[in-house]
XYZ file of C-alpha atoms in Angstrom:
232
model
C -11.806 17.458 9.839
C -13.539 17.093 6.488
C -13.960 18.931 3.922
C -16.643 20.145 1.563
C -19.579 22.325 2.436
C -22.347 23.539 0.169
C -22.905 26.776 2.030
C -23.104 30.035 0.088
C -19.633 31.418 -0.581
C -18.758 34.893 0.635
C -16.585 37.329 -1.305
C -14.582 38.005 1.859
C -11.614 35.914 0.770
C -11.473 37.205 -2.794
C -9.607 40.409 -1.985
C -7.299 38.800 0.559
C -3.668 38.408 -0.476
C -2.899 34.698 -0.429
C -0.335 32.100 -1.437
C -1.369 28.670 -2.717
C 1.309 25.941 -2.765
C 0.721 22.458 -4.114
C 2.566 19.220 -4.533
C 2.818 18.028 -8.153
C 2.811 14.237 -8.335
C -0.618 12.725 -7.593
C -1.898 16.199 -6.696
C -1.495 18.706 -9.528
C -1.196 15.763 -11.919
C -2.642 12.268 -11.776
C 0.658 10.441 -12.126
C 3.973 10.076 -10.287
C 6.517 11.321 -12.832
C 9.332 9.089 -11.643
C 7.064 6.076 -12.038
C 6.328 7.117 -15.611
C 10.053 7.472 -16.272
C 10.572 4.042 -14.761
C 8.082 2.445 -17.134
C 10.217 3.506 -20.086
C 13.217 1.552 -18.825
C 11.337 -1.582 -17.809
C 11.617 -0.900 -14.081
C 8.188 0.572 -13.487
C 7.087 -1.915 -10.835
C 10.329 -1.629 -8.891
C 10.277 2.167 -8.885
C 6.555 2.329 -8.070
C 7.091 0.081 -5.049
C 9.778 2.429 -3.696
C 7.514 5.439 -4.354
C 4.623 3.875 -2.456
C 6.781 3.086 0.563
C 8.135 6.649 0.647
C 4.702 8.278 0.322
C 3.383 6.103 3.134
C 6.266 7.180 5.363
C 7.721 3.667 5.524
C 11.219 4.645 4.317
C 13.271 7.829 4.415
C 12.580 10.045 1.411
C 16.287 10.776 0.807
C 16.996 7.071 0.524
C 13.966 6.523 -1.686
C 14.834 9.251 -4.181
C 18.443 8.099 -4.418
C 17.367 4.519 -5.114
C 14.862 5.523 -7.771
C 17.086 8.046 -9.536
C 19.900 5.501 -9.719
C 17.571 3.179 -11.602
C 17.063 5.866 -14.280
C 20.734 5.841 -15.283
C 21.187 5.695 -19.034
C 17.837 7.176 -20.078
C 18.171 9.879 -22.748
C 17.015 13.353 -21.735
C 14.575 13.399 -24.660
C 12.416 11.122 -22.519
C 11.126 14.136 -20.560
C 9.101 15.375 -23.519
C 7.674 11.897 -24.043
C 6.706 11.571 -20.392
C 5.197 15.059 -20.229
C 2.920 14.216 -23.139
C 1.508 11.240 -21.186
C 0.627 13.231 -18.060
C -2.889 14.234 -17.056
C -3.504 17.475 -15.182
C -5.876 16.762 -12.310
C -9.513 17.681 -12.754
C -10.192 21.136 -11.336
C -6.524 22.191 -11.246
C -6.854 24.765 -14.008
C -9.964 26.223 -12.390
C -8.222 26.452 -9.016
C -5.108 28.108 -10.446
C -7.008 30.471 -12.740
C -9.319 31.507 -9.895
C -6.337 32.083 -7.599
C -4.680 34.328 -10.164
C -7.938 36.161 -10.872
C -8.104 36.969 -7.167
C -4.509 38.201 -7.168
C -3.049 35.242 -5.290
C 0.367 33.713 -5.961
C 0.638 30.030 -6.872
C 3.625 27.780 -6.322
C 4.483 24.108 -6.671
C 7.102 22.265 -4.680
C 7.846 18.698 -5.591
C 9.977 15.668 -5.007
C 9.743 15.276 -8.772
C 11.933 16.872 -11.392
C 12.362 20.339 -12.905
C 12.795 18.745 -16.298
C 9.068 17.960 -16.272
C 7.803 20.414 -13.647
C 8.948 23.435 -15.654
C 6.739 22.350 -18.539
C 3.734 22.235 -16.214
C 4.643 25.630 -14.789
C 4.666 27.129 -18.270
C 1.394 25.525 -19.328
C -0.474 26.522 -16.159
C 1.190 29.936 -15.596
C 2.372 28.965 -12.111
C 4.421 31.625 -10.314
C 6.952 29.534 -8.362
C 8.453 26.079 -8.684
C 10.985 24.087 -6.711
C 11.909 20.502 -7.584
C 14.852 18.182 -8.157
C 17.246 18.453 -11.095
C 18.783 15.314 -12.544
C 22.449 14.788 -13.347
C 23.483 14.040 -16.925
C 26.474 12.734 -18.845
C 27.470 12.313 -22.480
C 27.575 8.800 -23.910
C 28.428 8.297 -27.594
C 27.277 11.809 -28.386
C 23.988 11.451 -26.528
C 23.028 13.226 -23.308
C 21.734 10.648 -20.818
C 20.850 10.578 -17.137
C 23.785 9.608 -14.934
C 21.708 8.202 -12.067
C 22.351 11.066 -9.658
C 20.687 14.271 -8.519
C 22.190 17.600 -9.558
C 20.398 19.375 -6.706
C 19.666 18.998 -3.024
C 17.041 16.446 -2.058
C 13.565 17.963 -1.696
C 12.389 16.820 1.732
C 9.369 17.589 3.859
C 11.445 20.333 5.483
C 12.237 21.772 2.049
C 8.570 21.964 1.167
C 7.746 23.842 4.363
C 10.711 26.170 3.859
C 9.614 27.095 0.321
C 6.074 27.804 1.564
C 7.501 30.203 4.145
C 10.000 31.768 1.715
C 7.409 32.471 -0.967
C 5.021 33.873 1.627
C 7.712 36.192 2.974
C 8.718 37.224 -0.560
C 5.177 38.439 -1.166
C 4.585 39.824 2.338
C 1.859 37.260 2.943
C 1.107 36.194 6.486
C 1.330 32.429 7.028
C -2.292 32.547 8.153
C -3.146 33.426 4.548
C -1.300 30.516 2.969
C -2.830 27.335 1.558
C -0.978 24.042 1.122
C -2.287 21.005 -0.730
C -0.633 17.597 -1.051
C -1.084 13.863 -0.797
C 2.097 12.339 0.645
C 3.813 12.040 3.995
C 6.411 14.602 2.923
C 3.610 17.166 2.484
C 2.497 16.971 6.117
C 4.649 19.799 7.562
C 3.539 22.349 4.967
C -0.073 21.198 5.273
C -0.093 21.542 9.063
C 1.809 24.865 9.100
C -0.232 26.596 6.387
C -3.196 28.744 7.272
C -5.345 26.223 5.407
C -3.888 22.750 4.901
C -5.629 20.257 2.656
C -4.862 16.583 2.117
C -5.880 15.736 -1.438
C -6.865 12.111 -2.118
C -4.068 11.476 0.312
C -2.228 8.623 1.936
C -3.805 7.657 5.297
C -0.994 9.225 7.354
C -1.402 12.536 5.515
C -5.186 12.526 5.630
C -5.093 11.946 9.378
C -2.665 14.823 9.963
C -4.410 17.398 7.771
C -6.961 19.897 9.066
C -9.010 19.361 5.882
C -9.210 16.685 3.260
C -10.704 16.181 -0.181
C -11.412 12.621 -1.234
C -12.664 13.337 -4.753
C -10.190 14.017 -7.544
C -11.300 17.589 -8.164
C -8.898 20.301 -7.035
C -11.470 23.042 -7.561
C -13.204 21.760 -4.408
C -10.378 23.404 -2.467
C -12.001 26.760 -3.229
C -15.018 25.859 -1.096
C -12.787 25.055 1.863
C -10.789 28.257 1.395
C -13.809 30.500 1.016
C -15.726 28.886 3.871
C -12.783 29.319 6.240
C -12.416 32.980 5.270
C -15.776 33.834 6.776
C -15.559 31.826 10.004
C-alpha cells in the first residue's frame, strides 16, 4: 500500500502518545556508515558489496556484519569523528523528529551500525533511545585501533523488533501507537509489527512487505501517513 496523501491533516494524532523508531543507515542518514569506514581503508567496494547482499536478504546478517567488521581491523578509533563529519542527515529527518517531540512522542533509533557514530547522531538530533553495535578495540604501539571484532551482540531483525517492543513498554505505549521506519530486510519485522510501518526508499523485499512506503528521500512525508492513519 502506498503512501502519500494530500488530504487535510487532523489534529487527532497530535495528542496521542506514540513511539517512533527508525533505522539509521540509509534511513536517518544518507550513507551506510560501515561503507564509509571501509572507504578509509581501501576496501570500500568489498564492504559495500557485502552490505548490499545483506540488505537484500541474500546472506545472513550475522555473517555479513562479522565479515565487514573483520575488514576494519587496524583502523584508529579517531576515524569515527572523520566519518561522522562526512555524513548527511536525510532530508526531512529533523522536521520529523522535532515534530514528534513537540507532540510528546518518544523517538528511538536501532541500527546494525555502530554506537561510536550513532551516539553522535543521537546527541545532535536529541533522540531519546539508541541501540547499535559496539566495536572491539586493542592497543597497538600506543594507539587505540579496531581489533576486527564486535564488543556487543549482533543487532538482528529480531533485535530491532525487540527494542521497539521494549521502548514501547517502557513508556506504556500500545504497539498500535508505534511507528517503525526502515529500508533493509532486517527492518521488516519491526515494520510489520508496528502500528504504522513504513518502508523508506527501501530494498524491494522491504517495500513489498511494508504496509506503507515512501519513495522520495524526505522523512517528513512520514507525518502525512501517520496523521492520515490516525483519523481512519
